[in-house]
Coordinates of C-alpha atoms in Angstrom, one line a residue:
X1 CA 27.3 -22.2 -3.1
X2 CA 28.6 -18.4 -3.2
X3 CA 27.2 -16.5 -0.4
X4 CA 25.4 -13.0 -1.3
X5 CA 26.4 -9.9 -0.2
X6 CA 24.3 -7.0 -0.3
X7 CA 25.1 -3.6 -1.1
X8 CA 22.1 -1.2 -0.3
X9 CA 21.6 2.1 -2.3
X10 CA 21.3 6.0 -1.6
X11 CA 20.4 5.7 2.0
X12 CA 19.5 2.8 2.7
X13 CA 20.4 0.0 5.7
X14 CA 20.2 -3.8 5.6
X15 CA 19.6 -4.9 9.6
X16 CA 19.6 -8.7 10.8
X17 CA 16.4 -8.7 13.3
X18 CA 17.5 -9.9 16.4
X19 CA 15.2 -12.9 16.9
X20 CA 12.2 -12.2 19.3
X21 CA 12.0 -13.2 23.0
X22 CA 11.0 -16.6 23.4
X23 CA 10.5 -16.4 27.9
X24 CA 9.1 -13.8 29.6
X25 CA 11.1 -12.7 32.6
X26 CA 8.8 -14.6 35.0
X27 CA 10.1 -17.9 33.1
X28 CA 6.7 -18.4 31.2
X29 CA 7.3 -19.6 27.2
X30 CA 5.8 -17.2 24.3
X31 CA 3.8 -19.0 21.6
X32 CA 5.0 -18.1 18.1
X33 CA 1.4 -16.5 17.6
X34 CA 2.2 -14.1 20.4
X35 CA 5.2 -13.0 19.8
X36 CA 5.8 -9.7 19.0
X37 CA 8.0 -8.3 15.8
X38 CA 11.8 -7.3 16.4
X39 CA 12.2 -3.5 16.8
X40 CA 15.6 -4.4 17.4
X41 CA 19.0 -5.4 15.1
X42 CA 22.5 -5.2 13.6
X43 CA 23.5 -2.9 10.8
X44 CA 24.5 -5.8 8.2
X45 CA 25.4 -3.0 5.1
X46 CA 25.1 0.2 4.2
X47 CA 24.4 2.2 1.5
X48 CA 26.5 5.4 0.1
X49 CA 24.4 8.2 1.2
X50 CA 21.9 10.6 -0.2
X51 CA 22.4 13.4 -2.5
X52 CA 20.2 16.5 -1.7
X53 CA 20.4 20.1 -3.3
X54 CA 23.8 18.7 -4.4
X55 CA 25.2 17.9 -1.3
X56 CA 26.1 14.8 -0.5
X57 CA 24.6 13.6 3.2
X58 CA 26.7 10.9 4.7
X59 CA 25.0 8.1 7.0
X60 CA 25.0 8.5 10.7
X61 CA 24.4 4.6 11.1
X62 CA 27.8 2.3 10.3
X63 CA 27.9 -1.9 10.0
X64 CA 27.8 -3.5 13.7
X65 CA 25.4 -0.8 15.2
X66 CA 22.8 -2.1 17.3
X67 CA 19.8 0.4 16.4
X68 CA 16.0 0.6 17.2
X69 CA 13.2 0.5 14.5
X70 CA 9.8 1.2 14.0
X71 CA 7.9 -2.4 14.4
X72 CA 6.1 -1.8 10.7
X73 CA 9.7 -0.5 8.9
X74 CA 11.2 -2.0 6.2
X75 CA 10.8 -4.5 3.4
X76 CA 11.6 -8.3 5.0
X77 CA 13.8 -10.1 2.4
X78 CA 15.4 -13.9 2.7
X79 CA 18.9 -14.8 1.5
X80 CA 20.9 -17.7 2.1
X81 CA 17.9 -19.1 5.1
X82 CA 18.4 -15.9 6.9
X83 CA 15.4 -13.0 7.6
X84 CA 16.8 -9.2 6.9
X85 CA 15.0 -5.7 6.7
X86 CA 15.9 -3.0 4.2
X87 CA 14.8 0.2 5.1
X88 CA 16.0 3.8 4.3
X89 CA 18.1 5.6 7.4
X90 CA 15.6 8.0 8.3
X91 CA 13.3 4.4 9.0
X92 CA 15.9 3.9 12.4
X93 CA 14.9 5.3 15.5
X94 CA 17.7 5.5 17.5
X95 CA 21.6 3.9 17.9
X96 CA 21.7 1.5 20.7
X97 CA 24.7 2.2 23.3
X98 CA 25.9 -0.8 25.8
X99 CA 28.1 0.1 28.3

């Protein structure tokens, strides 16, 4: 089977959720019903940019960034077994920066 490959449009990201905690720090395991939503992922694709008065507004967010999200953001889509989000740029909080 082919694997898809997503190309978002105008401004918009695709973002793998990174997968929720399952331990506290004290050690103690989170039921699935408590668990709370990602606000957290990888930059999978992105799309071209916006156009506004005729000017073309590139994105500030490139594929590997780790980046912060509302928890409510986004439209959840499946392909191939795995969970995405697509949301539009302006939907990302903040770029994530390990040193």
């Amino acid at each position: 089977m082919a694997k898809v490959k997503i190309k978002p449009l105008s401004d918009r990201v695709v973002i793998k959720p990174e997968p929720p905690e399952e331990k506290t720090e004290s050690g103690l395991y989170i039921p699935d019903t408590a668990k709370e939503k990602p606000q957290r992922g990888t930059v999978i694709a992105v799309g071209p940019g916006r156009v506004e008065n005729g000017t073309k507004i590139e994105m500030s967010v490139k594929e590997g960034d780790k980046v912060l999200y509302g928890k409510y953001a986004g439209t959840e889509i499946t392909i191939d077994g795995e969970e995405y989000l697509i949301m539009r740029e302006t939907d990302i909080l903040g770029i994530i920066e390990e040193k």
